[in-house]
CSV table of C-alpha atoms in Angstrom, one decimal:
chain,number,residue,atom,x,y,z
A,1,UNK,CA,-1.9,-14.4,22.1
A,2,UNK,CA,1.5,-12.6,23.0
A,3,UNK,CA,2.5,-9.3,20.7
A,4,UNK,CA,4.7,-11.0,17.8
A,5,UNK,CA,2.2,-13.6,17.3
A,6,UNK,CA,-0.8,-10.7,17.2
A,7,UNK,CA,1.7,-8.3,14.7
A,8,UNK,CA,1.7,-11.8,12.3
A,9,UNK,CA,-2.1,-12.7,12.5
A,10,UNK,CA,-3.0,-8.7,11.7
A,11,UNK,CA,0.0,-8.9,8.9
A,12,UNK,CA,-1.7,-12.1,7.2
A,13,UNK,CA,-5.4,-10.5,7.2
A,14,UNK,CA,-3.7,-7.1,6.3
A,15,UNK,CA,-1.9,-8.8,2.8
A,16,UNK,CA,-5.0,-11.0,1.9
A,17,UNK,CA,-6.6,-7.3,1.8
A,18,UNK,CA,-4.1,-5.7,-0.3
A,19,UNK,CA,-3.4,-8.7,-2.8
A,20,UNK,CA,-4.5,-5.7,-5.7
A,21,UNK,CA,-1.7,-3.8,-4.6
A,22,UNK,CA,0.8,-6.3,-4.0
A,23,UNK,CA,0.5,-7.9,-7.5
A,24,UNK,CA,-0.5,-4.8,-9.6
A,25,UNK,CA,2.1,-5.2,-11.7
A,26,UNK,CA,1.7,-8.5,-13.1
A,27,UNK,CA,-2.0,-7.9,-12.4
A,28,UNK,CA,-1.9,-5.2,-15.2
A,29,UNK,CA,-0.1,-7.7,-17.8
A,30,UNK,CA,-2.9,-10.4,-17.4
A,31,UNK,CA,-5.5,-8.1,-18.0
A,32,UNK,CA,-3.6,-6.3,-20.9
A,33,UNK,CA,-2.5,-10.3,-22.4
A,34,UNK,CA,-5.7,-12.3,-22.0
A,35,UNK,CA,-8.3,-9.6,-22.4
A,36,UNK,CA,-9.9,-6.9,-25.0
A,37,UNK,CA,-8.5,-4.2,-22.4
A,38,UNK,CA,-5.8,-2.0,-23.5
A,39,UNK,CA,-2.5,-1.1,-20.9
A,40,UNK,CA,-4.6,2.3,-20.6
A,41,UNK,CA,-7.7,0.6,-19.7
A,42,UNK,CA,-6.1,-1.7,-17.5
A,43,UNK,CA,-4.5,1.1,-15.4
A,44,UNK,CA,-8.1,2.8,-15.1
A,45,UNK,CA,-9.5,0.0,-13.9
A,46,UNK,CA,-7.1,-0.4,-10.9
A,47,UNK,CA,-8.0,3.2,-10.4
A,48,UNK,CA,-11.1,2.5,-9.9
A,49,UNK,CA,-10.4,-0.1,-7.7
A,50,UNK,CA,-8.3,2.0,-5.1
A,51,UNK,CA,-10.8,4.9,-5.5
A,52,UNK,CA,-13.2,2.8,-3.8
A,53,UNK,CA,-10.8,1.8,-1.4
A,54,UNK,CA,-10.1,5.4,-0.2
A,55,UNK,CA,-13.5,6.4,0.0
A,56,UNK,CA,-14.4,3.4,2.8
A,57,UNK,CA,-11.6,4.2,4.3
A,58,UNK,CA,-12.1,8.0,5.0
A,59,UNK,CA,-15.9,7.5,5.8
A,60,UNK,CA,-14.3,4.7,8.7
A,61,UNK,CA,-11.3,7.3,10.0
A,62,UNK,CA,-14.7,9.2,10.8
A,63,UNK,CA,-16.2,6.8,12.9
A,64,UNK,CA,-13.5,4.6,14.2
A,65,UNK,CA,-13.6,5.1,17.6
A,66,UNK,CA,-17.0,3.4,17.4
A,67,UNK,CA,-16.9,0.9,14.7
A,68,UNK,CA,-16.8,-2.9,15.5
A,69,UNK,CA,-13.8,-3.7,13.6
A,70,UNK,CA,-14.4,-7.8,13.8
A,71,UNK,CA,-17.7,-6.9,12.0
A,72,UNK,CA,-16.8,-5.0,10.0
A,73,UNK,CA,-13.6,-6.5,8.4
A,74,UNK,CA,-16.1,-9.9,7.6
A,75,UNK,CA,-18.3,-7.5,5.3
A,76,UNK,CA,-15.6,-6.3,3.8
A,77,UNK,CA,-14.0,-9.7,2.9
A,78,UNK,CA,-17.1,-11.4,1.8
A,79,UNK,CA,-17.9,-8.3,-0.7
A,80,UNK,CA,-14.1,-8.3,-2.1
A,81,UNK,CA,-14.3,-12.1,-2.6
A,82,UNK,CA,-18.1,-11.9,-4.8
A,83,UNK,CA,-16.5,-9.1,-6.8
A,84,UNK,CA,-13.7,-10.4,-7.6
A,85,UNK,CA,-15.9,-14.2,-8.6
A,86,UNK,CA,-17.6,-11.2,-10.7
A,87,UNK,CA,-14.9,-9.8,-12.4
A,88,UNK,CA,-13.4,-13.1,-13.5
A,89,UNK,CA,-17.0,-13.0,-16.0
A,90,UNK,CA,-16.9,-9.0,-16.9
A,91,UNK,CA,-13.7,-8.3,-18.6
A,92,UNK,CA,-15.8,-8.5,-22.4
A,93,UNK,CA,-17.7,-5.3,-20.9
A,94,UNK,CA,-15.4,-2.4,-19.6
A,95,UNK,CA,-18.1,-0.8,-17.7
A,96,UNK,CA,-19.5,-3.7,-15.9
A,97,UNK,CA,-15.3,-4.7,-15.1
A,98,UNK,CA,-15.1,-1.4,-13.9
A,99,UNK,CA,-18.1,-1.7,-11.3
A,100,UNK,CA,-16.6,-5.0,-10.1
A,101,UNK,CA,-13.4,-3.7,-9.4
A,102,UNK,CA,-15.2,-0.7,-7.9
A,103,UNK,CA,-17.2,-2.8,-5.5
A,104,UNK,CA,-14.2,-5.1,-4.5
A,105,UNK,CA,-11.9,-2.0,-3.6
A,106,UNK,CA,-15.1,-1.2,-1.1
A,107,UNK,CA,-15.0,-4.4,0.3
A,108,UNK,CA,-11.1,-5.3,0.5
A,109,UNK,CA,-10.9,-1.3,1.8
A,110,UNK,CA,-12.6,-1.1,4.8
A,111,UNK,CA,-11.3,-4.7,6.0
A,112,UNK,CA,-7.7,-3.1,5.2
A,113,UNK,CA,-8.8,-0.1,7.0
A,114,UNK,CA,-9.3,-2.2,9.6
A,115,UNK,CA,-6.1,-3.8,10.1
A,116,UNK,CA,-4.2,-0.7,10.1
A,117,UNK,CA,-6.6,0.5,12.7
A,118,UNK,CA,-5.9,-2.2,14.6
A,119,UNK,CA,-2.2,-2.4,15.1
A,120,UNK,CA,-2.3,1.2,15.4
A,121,UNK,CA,-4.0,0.1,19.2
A,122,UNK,CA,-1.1,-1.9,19.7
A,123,UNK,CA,1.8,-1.3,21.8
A,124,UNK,CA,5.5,-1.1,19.6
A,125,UNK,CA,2.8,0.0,17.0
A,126,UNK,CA,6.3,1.2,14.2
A,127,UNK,CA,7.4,-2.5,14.4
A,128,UNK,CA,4.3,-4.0,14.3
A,129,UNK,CA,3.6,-2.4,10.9
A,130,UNK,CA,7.2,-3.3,10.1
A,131,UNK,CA,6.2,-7.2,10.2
A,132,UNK,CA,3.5,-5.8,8.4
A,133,UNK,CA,5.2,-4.5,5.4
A,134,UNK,CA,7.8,-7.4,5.6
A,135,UNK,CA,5.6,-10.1,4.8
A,136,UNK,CA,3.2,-7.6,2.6
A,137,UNK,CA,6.7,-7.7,0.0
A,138,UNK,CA,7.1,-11.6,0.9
A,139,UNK,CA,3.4,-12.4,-0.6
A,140,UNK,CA,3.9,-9.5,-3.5
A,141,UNK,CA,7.4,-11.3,-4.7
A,142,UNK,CA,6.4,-14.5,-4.9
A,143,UNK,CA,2.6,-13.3,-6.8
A,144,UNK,CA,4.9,-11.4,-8.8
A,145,UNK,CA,7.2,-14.1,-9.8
A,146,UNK,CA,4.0,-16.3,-9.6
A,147,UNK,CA,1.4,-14.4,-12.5
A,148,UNK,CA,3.4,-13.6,-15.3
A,149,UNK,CA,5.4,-17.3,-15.4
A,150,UNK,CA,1.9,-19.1,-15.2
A,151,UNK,CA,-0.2,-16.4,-16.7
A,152,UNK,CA,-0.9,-18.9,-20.1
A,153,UNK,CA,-2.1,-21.2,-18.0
A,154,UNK,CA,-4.3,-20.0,-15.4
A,155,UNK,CA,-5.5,-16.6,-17.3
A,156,UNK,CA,-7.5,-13.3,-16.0
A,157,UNK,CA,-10.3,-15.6,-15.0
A,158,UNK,CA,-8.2,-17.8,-12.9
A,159,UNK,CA,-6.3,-15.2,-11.2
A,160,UNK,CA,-9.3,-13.6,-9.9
A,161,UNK,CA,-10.6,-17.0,-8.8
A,162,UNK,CA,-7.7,-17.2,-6.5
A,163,UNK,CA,-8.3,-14.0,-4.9
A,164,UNK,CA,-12.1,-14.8,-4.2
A,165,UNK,CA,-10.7,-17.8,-2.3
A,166,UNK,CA,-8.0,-16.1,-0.3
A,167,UNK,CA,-10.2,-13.6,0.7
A,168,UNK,CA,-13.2,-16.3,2.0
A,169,UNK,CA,-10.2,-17.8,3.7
A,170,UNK,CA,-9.2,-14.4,5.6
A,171,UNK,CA,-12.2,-14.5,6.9
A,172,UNK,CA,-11.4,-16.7,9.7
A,173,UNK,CA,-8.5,-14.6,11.1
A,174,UNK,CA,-10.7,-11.6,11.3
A,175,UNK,CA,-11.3,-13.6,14.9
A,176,UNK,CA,-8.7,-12.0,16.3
A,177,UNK,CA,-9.6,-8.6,15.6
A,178,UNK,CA,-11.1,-6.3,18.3
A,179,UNK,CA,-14.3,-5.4,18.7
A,180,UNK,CA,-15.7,-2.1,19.9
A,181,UNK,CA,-12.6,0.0,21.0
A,182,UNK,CA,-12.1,1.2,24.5
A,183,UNK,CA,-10.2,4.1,25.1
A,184,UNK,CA,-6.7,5.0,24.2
A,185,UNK,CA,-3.8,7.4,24.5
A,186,UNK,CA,-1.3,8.6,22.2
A,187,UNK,CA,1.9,6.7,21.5
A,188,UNK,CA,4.1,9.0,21.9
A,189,UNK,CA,2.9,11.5,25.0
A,190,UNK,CA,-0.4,11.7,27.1
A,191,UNK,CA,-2.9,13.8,24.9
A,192,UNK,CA,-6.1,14.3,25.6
A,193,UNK,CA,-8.4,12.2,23.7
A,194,UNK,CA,-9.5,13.9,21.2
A,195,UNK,CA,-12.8,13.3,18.3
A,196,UNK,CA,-12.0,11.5,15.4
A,197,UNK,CA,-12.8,15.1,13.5
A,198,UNK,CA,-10.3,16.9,16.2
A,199,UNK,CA,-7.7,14.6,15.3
A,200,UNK,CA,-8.3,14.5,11.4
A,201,UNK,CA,-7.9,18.3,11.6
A,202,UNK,CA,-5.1,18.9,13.6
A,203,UNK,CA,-2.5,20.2,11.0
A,204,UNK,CA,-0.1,17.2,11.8
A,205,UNK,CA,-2.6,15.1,10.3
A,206,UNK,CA,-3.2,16.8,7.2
A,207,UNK,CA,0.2,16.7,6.4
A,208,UNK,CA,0.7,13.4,7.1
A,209,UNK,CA,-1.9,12.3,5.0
A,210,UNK,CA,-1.2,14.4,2.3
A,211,UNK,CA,2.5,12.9,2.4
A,212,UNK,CA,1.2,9.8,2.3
A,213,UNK,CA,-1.0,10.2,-0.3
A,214,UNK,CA,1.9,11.9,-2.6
A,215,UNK,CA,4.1,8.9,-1.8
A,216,UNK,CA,1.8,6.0,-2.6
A,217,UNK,CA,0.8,8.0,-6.0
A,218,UNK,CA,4.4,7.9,-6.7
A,219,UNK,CA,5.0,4.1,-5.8
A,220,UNK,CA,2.2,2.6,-7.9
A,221,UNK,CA,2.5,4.7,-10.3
A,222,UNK,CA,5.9,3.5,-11.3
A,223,UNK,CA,4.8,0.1,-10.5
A,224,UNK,CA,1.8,-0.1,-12.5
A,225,UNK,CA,4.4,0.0,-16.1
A,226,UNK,CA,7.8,-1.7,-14.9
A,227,UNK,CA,6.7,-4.9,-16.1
A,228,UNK,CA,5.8,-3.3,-19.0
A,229,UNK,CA,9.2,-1.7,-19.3
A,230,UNK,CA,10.9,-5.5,-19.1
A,231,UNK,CA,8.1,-6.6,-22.0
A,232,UNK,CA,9.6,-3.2,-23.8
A,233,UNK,CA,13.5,-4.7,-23.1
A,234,UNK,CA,12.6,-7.8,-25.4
A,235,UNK,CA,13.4,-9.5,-21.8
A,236,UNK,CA,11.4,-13.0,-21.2
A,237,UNK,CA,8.6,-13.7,-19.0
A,238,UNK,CA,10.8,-15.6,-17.0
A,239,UNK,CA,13.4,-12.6,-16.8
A,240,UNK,CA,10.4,-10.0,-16.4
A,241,UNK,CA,8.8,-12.8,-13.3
A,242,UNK,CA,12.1,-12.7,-12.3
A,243,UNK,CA,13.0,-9.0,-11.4
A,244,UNK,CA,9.7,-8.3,-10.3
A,245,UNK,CA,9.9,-11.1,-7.7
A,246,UNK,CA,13.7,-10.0,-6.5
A,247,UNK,CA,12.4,-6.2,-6.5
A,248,UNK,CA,9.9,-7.3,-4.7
A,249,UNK,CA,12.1,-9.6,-2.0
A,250,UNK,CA,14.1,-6.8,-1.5
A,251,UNK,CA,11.5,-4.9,0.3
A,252,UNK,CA,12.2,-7.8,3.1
A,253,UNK,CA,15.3,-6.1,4.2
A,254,UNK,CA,14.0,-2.5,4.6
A,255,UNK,CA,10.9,-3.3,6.3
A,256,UNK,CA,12.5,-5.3,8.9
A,257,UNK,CA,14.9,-3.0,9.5
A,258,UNK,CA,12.2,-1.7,11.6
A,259,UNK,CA,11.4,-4.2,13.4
A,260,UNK,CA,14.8,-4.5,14.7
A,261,UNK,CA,15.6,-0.6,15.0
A,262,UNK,CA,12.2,0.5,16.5
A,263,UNK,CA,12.6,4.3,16.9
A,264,UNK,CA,16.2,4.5,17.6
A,265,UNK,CA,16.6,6.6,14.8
A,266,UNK,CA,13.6,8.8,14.8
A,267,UNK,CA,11.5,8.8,11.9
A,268,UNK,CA,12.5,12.0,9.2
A,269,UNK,CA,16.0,10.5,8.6
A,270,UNK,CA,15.0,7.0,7.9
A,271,UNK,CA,12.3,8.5,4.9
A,272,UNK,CA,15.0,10.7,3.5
A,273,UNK,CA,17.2,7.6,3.1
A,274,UNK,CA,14.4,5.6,1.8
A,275,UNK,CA,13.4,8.7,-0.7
A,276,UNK,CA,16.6,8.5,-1.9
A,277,UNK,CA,17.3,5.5,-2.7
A,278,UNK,CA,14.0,5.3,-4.5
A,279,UNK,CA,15.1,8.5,-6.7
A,280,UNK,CA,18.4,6.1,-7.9
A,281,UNK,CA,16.1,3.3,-8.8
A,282,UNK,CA,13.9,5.7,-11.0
A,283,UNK,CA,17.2,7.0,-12.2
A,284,UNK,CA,18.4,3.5,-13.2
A,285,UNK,CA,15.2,2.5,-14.7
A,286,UNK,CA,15.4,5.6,-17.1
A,287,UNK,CA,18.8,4.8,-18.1
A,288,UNK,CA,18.3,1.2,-18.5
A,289,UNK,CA,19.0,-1.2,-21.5
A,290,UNK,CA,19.4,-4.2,-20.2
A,291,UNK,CA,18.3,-7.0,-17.9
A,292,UNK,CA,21.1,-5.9,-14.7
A,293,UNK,CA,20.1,-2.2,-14.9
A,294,UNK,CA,16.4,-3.2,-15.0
A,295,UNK,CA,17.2,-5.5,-11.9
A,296,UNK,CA,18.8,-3.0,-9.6
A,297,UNK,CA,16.2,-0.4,-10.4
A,298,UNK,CA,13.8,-2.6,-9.2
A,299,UNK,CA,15.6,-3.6,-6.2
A,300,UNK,CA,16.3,-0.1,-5.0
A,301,UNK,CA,12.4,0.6,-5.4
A,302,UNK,CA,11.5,-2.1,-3.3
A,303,UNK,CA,13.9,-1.6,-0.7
A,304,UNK,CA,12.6,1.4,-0.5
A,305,UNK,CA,9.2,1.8,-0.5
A,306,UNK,CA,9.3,-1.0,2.5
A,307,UNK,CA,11.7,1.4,4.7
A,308,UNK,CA,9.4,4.1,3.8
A,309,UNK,CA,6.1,3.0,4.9
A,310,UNK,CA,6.1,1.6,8.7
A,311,UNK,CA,8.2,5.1,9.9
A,312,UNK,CA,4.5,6.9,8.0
A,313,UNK,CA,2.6,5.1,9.2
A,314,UNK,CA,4.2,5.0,12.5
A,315,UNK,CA,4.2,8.8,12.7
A,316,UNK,CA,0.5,9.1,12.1
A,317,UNK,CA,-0.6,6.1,14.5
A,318,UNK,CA,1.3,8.4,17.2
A,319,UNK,CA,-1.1,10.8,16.4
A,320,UNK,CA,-4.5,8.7,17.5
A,321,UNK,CA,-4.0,5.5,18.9
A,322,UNK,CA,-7.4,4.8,18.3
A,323,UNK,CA,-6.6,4.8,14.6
A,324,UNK,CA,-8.5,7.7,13.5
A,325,UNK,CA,-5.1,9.1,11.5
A,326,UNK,CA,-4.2,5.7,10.5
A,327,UNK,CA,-7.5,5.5,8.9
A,328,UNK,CA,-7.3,8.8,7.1
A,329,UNK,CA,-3.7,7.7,5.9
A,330,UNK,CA,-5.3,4.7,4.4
A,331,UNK,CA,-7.6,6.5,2.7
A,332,UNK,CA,-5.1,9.3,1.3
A,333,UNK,CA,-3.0,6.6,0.6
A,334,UNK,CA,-5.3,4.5,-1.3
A,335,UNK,CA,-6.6,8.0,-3.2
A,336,UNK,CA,-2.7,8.2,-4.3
A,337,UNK,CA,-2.6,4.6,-5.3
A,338,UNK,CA,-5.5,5.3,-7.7
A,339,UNK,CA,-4.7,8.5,-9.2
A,340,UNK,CA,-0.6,6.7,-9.5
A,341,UNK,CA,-2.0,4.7,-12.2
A,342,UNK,CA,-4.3,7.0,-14.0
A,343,UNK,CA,-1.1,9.5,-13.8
A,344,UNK,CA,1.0,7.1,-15.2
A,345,UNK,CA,-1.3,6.7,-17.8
A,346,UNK,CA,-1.4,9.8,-18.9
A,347,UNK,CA,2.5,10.2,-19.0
A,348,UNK,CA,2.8,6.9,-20.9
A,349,UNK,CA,1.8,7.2,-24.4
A,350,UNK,CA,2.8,4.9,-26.8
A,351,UNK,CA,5.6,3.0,-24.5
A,352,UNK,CA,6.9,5.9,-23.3
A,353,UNK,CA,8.1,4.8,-19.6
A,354,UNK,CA,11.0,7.4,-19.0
A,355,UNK,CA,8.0,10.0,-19.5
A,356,UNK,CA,6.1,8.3,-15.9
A,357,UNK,CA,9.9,7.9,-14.1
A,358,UNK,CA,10.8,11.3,-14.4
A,359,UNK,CA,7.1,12.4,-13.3
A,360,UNK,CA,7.7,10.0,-9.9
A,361,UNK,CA,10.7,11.5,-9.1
A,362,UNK,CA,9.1,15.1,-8.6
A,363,UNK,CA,6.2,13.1,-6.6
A,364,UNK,CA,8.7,11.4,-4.1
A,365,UNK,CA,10.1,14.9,-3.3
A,366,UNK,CA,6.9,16.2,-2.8
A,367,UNK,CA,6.2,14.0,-0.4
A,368,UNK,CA,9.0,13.9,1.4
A,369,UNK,CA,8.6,17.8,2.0
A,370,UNK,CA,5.5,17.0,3.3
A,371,UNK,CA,5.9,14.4,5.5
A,372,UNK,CA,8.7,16.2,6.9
A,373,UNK,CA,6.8,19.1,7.9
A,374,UNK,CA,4.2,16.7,9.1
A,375,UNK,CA,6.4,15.5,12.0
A,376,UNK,CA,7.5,19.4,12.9
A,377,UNK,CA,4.1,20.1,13.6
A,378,UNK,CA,3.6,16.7,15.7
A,379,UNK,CA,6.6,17.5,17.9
A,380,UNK,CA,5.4,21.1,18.2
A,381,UNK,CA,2.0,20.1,19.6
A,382,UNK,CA,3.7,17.5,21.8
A,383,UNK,CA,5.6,20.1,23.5
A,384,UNK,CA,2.9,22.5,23.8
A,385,UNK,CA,1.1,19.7,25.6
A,386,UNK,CA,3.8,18.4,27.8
């Protein structure tokens, strides 16, 4: 299996993983439609879902070095799929929903924690998670076109169905996946291998994650209500299917973009761009009043958070090839994807989205401060090394 064709098996296992994430959105209108959960509710109990997420994921960035990552990416599928069979049954109990989303984000957590651990072992490691994010926005426009058109007709219990058998599917690429690690170098300059706790330390790393963190908060928690802002507009199903699917497609653009640039550019500039653009979007979103603004808003979001995410996770795979930074970012990462929601909650009231735009805007500077000082501090240490 030559490079390309391992960056598209790892990309495939990595979506069927993620597909909470990817259609949260829509996700979040099923449950709020076809069930006694409230949009509040609903937002808590993807929370709880990425809360579990995060915590498999930092108790792995511990121990990667010596985990067998076929092993234990099969668990973690096979979990995710019988909690998700559960859920489709709990949704009349909001405690018992809450423990099945809880126990699926474990099990679709560590076999994400996994992937990104992976391709972080891989050589070209910033393009390989730029097929990565690529097809990750491919699979979330189409579910996001997909759920709210056909929502009347296959439900909450359906939807979660589908994810069950996705996830047994996965199973069988999880073949390709290493097994106990051998030893690696960095990326980006020869550093001493260092312990999983040396690198998670290292103040690069803390940054990075902490950047990370702020700048998945910020993502899902704007994407947790815009479908709820369409529903808000009067605008159809169709409309709302629509713009979430073309927001999402335009993800396609920016994420490749990496695979074709590589490094050329370095890493800093590309996120400022990318933070940018996702400030207009919010912007547009908080002016909007109709269908076109609602469109570009949600096309500038997408583009960017694609761009975005293979340069950080790029920069922290430098850090540890054997994935022990990659592992931590998931886990920050996935802690900001649950507290986005519960945020946004908070901020939301009675409808009121503007309130949750202008509170991601401060989070996406945030981050970007800290991701830039992230990648000071990992060019300072490569010089003291070299």
């Amino acid at each position: 299996m030559n490079l390309y064709q391992r960056f598209s098996v790892y990309s495939v296992l990595g979506c069927l993983t993620l597909l909470n994430l990817l259609v949260l959105a829509a996700m979040v209108g099923v449950l709020a439609d076809h069930t006694l959960l409230t949009e509040a509710q609903s937002g808590w109990a993807a929370s709880v879902n990425f809360l579990a997420a995060s915590m498999v994921a930092l108790f792995m960035a511990l121990r990667i070095h010596r985990l067998h990552l076929r092993h234990v990416a099969i668990a973690g599928l096979l979990l995710a799929a019988a909690s998700d069979v559960a859920s489709a049954y709990a949704a009349d109990s909001l405690n018992a929903f809450l423990v099945c989303r809880f126990m699926a984000g474990m099990g679709a957590g560590a076999a994400y924690t996994v992937v990104v651990a992976a391709f972080a072992r891989l050589p070209e490691v910033d393009r390989g998670y730029g097929v990565f994010i690529t097809l990750q926005f491919i699979v979330s426009g189409l579910g996001l076109y997909i759920l709210p058109v056909y929502s009347a007709d296959i439900g909450f219990s359906g939807m979660f169905f589908a994810f069950a058998a996705l996830e047994i599917a996965a199973v069988v690429l999880c073949l390709s996946l290493p097994g106990k690690p051998a030893q690696f170098e960095s990326h980006d300059a020869p550093i001493p291998r260092r312990t999983e706790l040396q690198v998670l330390l290292a103040a690069s790393t803390l940054l990075g994650v902490l950047g990370f963190a702020v700048f998945e908060a910020a993502n899902v928690a704007q994407f947790t209500y815009v479908e709820r802002l369409g529903a808000a507009l009067d605008l159809s199903d169709h409309q709302i299917g629509l713009v979430l699917g073309i927001g999402s497609l335009a993800g396609i653009p920016g994420a490749f973009a990496i695979v074709l640039m590589g490094r050329r550019f370095g890493r800093i500039k590309p996120l400022s761009l990318g933070i940018v653009l996702a400030i207009a979007g919010l912007m547009l979103l908080i002016r909007t009043d109709a269908f076109a603004l609602y469109l570009a808003g949600s096309c500038l979001l997408g583009f960017s958070w694609a761009f975005c995410l293979p340069h950080i996770q790029g920069l922290l795979a430098g850090l540890d090839s054997g994935g022990s930074a990659v592992a931590a970012g998931a886990a920050t990462s996935t802690i900001g994807g649950a507290i986005g929601p519960g945020l946004a909650a908070l901020f939301v009231g009675d409808g009121l989205y503007d309130r949750v735009f202008v509170m991601t805007i401060a989070l996406f500077i945030a981050a970007w401060l800290s991701l830039w000082f992230a990648n000071r501090s990992a060019h300072r240490h490569l010089e003291g090394t070299s």
